[in-house]
XYZ file of C-alpha atoms in Angstrom:
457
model
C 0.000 0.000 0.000
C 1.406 3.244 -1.182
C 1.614 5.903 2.074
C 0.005 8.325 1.437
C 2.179 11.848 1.732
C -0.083 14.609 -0.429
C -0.665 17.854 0.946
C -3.108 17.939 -2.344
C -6.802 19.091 -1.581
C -8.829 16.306 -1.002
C -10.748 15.633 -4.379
C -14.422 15.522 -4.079
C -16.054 14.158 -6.873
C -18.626 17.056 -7.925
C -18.995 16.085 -11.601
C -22.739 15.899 -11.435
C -23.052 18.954 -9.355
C -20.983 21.082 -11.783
C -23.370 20.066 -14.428
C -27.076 18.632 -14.598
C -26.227 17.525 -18.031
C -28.093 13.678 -18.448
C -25.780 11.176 -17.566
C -27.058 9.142 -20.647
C -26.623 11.590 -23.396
C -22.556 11.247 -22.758
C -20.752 9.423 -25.404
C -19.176 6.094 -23.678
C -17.346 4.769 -25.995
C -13.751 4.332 -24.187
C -13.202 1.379 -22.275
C -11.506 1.162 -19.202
C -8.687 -0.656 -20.061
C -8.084 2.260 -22.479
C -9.023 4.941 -19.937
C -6.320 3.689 -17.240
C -4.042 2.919 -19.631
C -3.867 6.684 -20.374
C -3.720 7.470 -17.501
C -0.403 4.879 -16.593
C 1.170 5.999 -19.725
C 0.896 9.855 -18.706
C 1.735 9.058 -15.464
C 4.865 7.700 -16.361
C 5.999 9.406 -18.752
C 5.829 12.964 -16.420
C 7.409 10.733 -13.950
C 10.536 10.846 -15.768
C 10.736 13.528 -18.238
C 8.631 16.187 -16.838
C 11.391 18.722 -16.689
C 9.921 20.662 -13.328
C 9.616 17.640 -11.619
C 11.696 18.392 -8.898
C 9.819 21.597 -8.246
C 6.204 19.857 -7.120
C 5.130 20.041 -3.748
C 3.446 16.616 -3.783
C 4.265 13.126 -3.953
C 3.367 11.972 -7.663
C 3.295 8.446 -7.277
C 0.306 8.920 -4.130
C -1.822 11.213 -6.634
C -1.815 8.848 -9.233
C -2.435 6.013 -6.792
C -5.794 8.427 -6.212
C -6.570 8.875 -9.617
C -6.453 4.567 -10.823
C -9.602 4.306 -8.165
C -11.128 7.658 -9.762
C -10.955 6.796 -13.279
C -12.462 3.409 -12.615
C -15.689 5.049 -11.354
C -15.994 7.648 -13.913
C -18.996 6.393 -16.168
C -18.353 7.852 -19.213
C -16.163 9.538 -21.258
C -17.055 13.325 -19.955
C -16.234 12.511 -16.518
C -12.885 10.232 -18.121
C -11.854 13.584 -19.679
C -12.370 16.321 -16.752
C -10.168 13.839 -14.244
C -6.707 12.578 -16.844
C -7.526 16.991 -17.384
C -7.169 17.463 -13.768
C -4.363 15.187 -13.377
C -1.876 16.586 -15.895
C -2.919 20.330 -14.696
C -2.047 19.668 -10.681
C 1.957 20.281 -12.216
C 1.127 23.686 -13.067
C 2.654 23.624 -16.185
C 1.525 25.607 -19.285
C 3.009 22.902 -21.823
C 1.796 20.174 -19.907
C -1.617 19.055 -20.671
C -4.031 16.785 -22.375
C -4.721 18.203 -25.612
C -8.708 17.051 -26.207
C -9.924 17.569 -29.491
C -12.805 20.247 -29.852
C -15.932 18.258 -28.178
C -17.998 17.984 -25.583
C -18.414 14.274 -25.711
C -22.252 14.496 -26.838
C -23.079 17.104 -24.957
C -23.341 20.033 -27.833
C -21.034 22.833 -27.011
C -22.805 26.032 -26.565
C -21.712 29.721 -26.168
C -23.072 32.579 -23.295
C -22.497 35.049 -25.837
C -20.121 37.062 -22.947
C -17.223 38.021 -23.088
C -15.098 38.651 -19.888
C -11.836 39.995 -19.135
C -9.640 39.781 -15.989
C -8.170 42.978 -14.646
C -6.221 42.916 -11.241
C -7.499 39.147 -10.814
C -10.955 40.396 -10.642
C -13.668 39.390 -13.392
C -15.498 41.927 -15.782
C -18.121 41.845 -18.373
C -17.137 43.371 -21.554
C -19.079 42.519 -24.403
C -22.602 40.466 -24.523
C -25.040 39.819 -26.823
C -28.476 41.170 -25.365
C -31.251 38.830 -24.304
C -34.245 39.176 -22.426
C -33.784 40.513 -19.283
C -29.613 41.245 -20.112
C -29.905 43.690 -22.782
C -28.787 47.301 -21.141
C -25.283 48.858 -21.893
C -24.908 49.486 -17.907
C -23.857 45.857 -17.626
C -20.803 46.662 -19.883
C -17.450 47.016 -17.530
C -19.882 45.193 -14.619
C -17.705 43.415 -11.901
C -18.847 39.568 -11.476
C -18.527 38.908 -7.991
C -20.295 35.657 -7.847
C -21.157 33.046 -9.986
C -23.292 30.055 -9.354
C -23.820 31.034 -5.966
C -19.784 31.300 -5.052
C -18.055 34.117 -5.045
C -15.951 34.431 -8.403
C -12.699 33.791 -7.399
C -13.480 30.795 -5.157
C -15.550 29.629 -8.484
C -12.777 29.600 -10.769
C -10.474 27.953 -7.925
C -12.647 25.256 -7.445
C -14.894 24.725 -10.583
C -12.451 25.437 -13.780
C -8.836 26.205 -12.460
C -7.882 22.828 -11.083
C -8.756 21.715 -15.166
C -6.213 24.043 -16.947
C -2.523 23.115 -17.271
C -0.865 26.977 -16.764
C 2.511 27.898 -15.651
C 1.030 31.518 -14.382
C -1.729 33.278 -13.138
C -2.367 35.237 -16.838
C -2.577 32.122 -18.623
C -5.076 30.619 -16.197
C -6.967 33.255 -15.953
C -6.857 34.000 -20.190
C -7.821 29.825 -20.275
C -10.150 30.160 -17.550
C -12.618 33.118 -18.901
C -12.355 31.969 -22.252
C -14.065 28.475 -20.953
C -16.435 30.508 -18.910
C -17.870 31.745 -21.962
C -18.897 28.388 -23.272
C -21.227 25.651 -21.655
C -18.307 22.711 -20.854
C -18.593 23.256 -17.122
C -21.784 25.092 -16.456
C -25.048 24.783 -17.519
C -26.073 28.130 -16.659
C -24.655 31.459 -14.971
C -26.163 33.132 -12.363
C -24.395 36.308 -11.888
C -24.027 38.933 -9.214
C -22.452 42.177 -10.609
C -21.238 44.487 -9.186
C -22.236 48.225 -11.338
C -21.248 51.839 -10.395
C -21.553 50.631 -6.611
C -24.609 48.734 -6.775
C -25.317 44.747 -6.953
C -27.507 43.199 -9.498
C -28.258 39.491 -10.774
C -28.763 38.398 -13.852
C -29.346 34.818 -14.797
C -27.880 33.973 -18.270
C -28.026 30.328 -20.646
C -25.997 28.905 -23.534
C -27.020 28.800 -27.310
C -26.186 27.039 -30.202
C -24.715 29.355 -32.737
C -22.378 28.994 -35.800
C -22.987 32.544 -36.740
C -20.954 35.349 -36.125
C -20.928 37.503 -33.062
C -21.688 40.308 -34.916
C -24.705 38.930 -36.604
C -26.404 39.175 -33.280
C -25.740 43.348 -33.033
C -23.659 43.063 -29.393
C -23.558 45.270 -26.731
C -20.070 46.074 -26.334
C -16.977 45.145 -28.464
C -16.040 41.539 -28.664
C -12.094 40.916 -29.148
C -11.262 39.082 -31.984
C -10.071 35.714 -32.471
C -8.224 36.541 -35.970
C -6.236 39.814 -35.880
C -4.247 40.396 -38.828
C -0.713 39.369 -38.528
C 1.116 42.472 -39.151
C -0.631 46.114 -39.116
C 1.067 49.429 -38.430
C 0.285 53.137 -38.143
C 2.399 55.952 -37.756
C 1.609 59.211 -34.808
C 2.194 62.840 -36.861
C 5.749 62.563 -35.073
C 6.490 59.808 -37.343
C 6.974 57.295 -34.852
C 6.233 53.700 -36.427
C 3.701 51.694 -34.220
C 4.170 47.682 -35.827
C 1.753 45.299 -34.295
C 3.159 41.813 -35.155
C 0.308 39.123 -34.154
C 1.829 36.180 -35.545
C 5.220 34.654 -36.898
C 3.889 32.561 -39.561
C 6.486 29.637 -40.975
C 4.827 30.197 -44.363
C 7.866 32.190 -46.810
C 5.767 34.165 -48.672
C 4.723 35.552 -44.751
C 8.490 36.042 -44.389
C 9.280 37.831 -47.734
C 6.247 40.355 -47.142
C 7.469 40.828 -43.213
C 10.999 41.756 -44.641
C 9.870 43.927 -47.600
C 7.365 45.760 -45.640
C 9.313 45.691 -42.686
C 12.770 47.438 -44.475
C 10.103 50.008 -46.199
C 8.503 51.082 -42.820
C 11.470 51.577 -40.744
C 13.190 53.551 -43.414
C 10.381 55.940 -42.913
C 10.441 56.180 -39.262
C 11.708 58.644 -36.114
C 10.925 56.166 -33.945
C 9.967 52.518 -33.551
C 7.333 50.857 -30.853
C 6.840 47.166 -31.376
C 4.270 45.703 -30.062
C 3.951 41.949 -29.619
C 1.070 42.313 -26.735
C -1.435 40.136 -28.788
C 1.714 37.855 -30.682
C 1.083 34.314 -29.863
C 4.191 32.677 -31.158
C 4.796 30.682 -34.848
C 8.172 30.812 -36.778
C 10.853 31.487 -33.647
C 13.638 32.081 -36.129
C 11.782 34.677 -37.739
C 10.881 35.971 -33.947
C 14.078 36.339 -33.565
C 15.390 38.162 -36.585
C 12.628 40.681 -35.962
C 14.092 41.554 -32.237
C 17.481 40.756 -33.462
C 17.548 43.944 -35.976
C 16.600 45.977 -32.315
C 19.997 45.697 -30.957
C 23.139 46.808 -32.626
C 25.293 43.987 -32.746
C 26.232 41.187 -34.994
C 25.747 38.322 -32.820
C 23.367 37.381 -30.245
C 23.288 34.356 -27.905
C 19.995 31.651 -27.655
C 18.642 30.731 -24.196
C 20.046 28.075 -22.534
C 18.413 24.869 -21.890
C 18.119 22.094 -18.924
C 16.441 18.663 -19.362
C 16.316 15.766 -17.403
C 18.584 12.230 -17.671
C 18.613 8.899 -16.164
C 21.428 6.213 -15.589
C 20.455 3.072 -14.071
C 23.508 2.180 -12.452
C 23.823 5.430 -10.830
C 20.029 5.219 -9.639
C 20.791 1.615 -8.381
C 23.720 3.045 -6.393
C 22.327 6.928 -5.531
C 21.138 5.872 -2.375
C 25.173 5.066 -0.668
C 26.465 6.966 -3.160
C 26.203 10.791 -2.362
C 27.429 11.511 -5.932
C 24.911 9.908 -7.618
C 21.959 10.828 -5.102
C 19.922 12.598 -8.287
C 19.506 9.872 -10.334
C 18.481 7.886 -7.592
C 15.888 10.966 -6.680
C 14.913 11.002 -10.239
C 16.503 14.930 -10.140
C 19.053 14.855 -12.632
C 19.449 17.320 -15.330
C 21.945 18.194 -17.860
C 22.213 21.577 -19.409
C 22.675 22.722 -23.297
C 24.752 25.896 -23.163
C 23.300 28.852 -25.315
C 24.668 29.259 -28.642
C 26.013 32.397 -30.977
C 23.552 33.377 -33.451
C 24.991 35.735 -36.248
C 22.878 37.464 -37.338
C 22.980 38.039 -41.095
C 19.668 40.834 -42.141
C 21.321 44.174 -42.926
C 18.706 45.726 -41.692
C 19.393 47.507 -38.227
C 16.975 50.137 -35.985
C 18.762 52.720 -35.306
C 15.784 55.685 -34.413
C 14.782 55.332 -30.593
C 12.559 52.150 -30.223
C 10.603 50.218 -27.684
C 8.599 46.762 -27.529
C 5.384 46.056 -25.741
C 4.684 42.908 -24.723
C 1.649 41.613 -22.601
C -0.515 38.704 -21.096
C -1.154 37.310 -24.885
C 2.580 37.477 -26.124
C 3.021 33.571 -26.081
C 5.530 30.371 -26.683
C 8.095 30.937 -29.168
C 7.956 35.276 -29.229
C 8.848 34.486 -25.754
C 11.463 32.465 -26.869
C 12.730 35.171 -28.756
C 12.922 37.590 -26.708
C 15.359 35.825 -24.488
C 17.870 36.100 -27.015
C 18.072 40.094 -26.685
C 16.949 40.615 -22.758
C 20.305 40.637 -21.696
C 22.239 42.875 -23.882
C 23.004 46.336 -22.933
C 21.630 48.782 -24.645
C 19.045 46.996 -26.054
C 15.180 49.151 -26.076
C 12.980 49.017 -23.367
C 10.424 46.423 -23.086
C 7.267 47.837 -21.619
C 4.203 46.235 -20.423
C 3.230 43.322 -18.123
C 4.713 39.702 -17.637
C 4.095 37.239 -21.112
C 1.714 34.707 -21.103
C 4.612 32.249 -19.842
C 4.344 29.283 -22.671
C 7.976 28.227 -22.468
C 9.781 24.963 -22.534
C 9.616 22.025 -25.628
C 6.706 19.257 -25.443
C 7.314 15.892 -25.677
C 4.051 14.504 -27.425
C 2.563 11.500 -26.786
C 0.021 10.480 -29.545
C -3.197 7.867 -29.770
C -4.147 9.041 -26.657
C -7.293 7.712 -25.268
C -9.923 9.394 -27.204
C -8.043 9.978 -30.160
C -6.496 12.893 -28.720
C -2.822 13.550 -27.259
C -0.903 14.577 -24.359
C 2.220 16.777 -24.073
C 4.885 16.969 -21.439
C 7.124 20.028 -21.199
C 10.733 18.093 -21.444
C 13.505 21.742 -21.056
C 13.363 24.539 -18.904
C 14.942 28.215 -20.754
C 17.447 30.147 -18.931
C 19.183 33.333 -19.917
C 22.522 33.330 -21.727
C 24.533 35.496 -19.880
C 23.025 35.570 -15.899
C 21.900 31.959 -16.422
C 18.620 32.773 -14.458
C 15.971 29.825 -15.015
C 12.660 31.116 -16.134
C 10.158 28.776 -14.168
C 6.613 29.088 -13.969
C 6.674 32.479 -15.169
C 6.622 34.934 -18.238
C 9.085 37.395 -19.803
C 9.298 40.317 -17.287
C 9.090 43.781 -18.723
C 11.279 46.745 -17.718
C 8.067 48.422 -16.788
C 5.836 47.357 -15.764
C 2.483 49.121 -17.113
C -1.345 47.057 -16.165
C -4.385 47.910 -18.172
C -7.184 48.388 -16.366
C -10.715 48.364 -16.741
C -11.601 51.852 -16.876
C -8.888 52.144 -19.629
C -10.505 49.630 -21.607
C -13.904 51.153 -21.400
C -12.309 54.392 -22.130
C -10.271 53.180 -25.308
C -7.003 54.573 -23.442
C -3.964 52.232 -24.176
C -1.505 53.597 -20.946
C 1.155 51.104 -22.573
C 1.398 52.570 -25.938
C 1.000 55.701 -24.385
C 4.401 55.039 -22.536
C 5.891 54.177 -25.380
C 5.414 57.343 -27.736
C 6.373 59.136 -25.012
C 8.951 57.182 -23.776
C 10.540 57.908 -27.668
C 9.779 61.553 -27.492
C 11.732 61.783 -24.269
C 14.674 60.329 -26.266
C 14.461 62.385 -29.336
């Protein structure tokens, strides 16, 4: 009998309570051979190449022990997928997850036409599309400060956090609002707002839709999924303002970037890049980008640890204090950054800046790590990435023909060789958005930057 050492929450099984959904209209199609052999195989996998093993606070052998008697009760494949979910998210790791394919396992999925956005860790409506009883612009820039009868932050904690795999609190909360607008936990939301100093509830349900949002005339401005991958602007002081959304691998992407990129800058007094809503692609490309911000020839990658094993050093690590790692299953070896030479002619030399944000993601994060530690370099301005970092390991023919990934490196930074773990890319300063901006159409980060490049003129 495994001992049982976890300081984990006790799991209470509150499937049915989180959703009234008919048992019987669940698909069931996975066995249970296949449903605890996912498990196993995920199980053991992290167990050994999970790169931030070492850094859980839990003993991972006693929570799977948990989860073999779990999975054997769950009675379909719903409840199968909310508990392997839960499993790979208690290591808090962004690229650490199940990946489930886009269902709801015959349960349709179903939208609360809402959007909501998280400011300060606190929850705010900021688009809807108007219904009976929900249909006055008063509720825009509401506060939620209950849902489902629990106050909002002890709802997310309880009824969709423990679900999402996320290395830090912005890409929890960006998962965990995102799922809140949809029906895969809830069946309904029953709201308590908070508006202009007053409370008020306001009961809302899911609909099937496969039109657009803005068929439905919203209330509000709803952000959208597709930006365009590169648009720019210039102030009357000439100062270029490039929004880069996306790194696409595609060349004819990269031929465009370059030729527009050479033309623009050629123009320009001043540069701001902003990356706030980039969410990663072609890292080489990433990194050419930032590369032409700093005004040298060569520039140094990230570093990067991973784990290793060695039998006969595990078999001895116990008497051996030399070999005590392997027999802790601790051991790492490290890949030391490399030169980059970087070959585009093309160099910024006007005053620049780059914005990042809670959406810049996985490989533009990447990237930047190449230029954060050379001197000189402009000054990044906004508030801590999205925190995507590491390489998966994929594991493929999952149970449910999906797939799991397991983050195998850990980044650190060339020169200072500080680890980035469990968190983002930290700006130089640090500027939060907050809701009255928003509702005001006042961008305090882009402000900082024109003026920011005004001061250096």
């Amino acid at each position: 009998m495994i001992k049982f050492t976890l300081k984990f929450i006790s799991f209470t099984f509150f499937i049915l309570s989180m959703n009234s959904y008919s048992q019987n209209e669940y698909t069931n199609n996975l066995s249970m051979q296949e449903k605890l052999f996912s498990l196993s195989r995920f199980w053991s996998e992290a167990k050994y190449n999970f790169i931030n093993y070492d850094k859980i606070n839990f003993n991972f052998d006693s929570l799977y022990y948990t989860y073999i008697d779990k999975i054997s009760k769950t009675r379909n494949d719903y409840e199968y997928h909310l508990l392997i979910q839960r499993f790979a998210a208690s290591l808090n790791d962004s690229q650490t997850k199940i990946q489930i394919s886009d269902h709801n396992f015959g349960k349709p999925i179903k939208s609360y036409l809402v959007e909501f956005k998280e400011y300060n860790h606190k929850v705010y409506i900021t688009a809807f599309v108007p219904r009976k009883k929900f249909k006055k612009k008063k509720y825009i820039g509401s506060e939620v400060i209950s849902i489902n009868g629990l106050e909002t932050r002890e709802f997310l904690s309880t009824k969709i956090f423990p679900y999402l795999s996320a290395s830090t609190k912005n890409h929890l909360y960006k998962q965990a609002l995102e799922e809140m607008s949809f029906n895969r936990y809830t069946d309904s939301l029953d709201l308590k707002l908070k508006i202009r100093g007053r409370t008020s509830k306001v009961k809302i349900f899911p609909v099937y839709t496969k039109s657009k949002i803005t068929d439905y005339k919203p209330i509000g401005k709803f952000s959208k999924n597709k930006k365009k991958a590169i648009s720019y602007n210039f102030t009357p002081d000439s100062i270029l303002i490039l929004n880069i959304n996306k790194f696409h691998k595609n060349p004819k992407f990269k031929r465009q970037l370059w030729s527009l990129y050479d033309t623009l800058i050629n123009q320009s007094k001043g540069v701001i890049l902003d990356l706030r809503h980039n969410k990663g692609g072609d890292e080489n490309i990433a990194r050419s980008i930032l590369g032409s911000f700093v005004q040298t020839k060569h520039i140094h990658s990230y570093g990067i640890e991973t784990r290793i094993h060695n039998a006969k050093k595990k078999t001895n690590g116990n008497f051996i204090k030399g070999n005590k790692e392997f027999f802790k299953l601790t051991a790492t070896e490290t890949i030391d950054p490399k030169t980059i030479t970087l070959y585009h002619r093309l160099k910024v030399k006007v005053p620049s800046c780059i914005l990042i944000g809670k959406n810049t993601c996985a490989s533009t994060e990447n990237a930047l790590m190449y230029i954060y530690e050379i001197a000189n370099r402009p000054q990044i301005i906004g508030e801590e990435t999205c925190g995507i970092l590491g390489n998966p390991l994929i594991l493929s023919n999952f149970a449910g023909g999906n797939y799991a990934r397991i983050n195998i490196n850990r980044h650190f930074l060339p020169f200072s060789r500080k680890m980035i773990i469990r968190s983002g890319i930290v700006p130089d300063l640090h500027i939060k958005e907050t809701i009255d901006d928003y509702l005001n159409d006042y961008d305090p980060v882009l402000e900082k930057g024109i003026n920011l490049l005004k001061e250096i003129k």
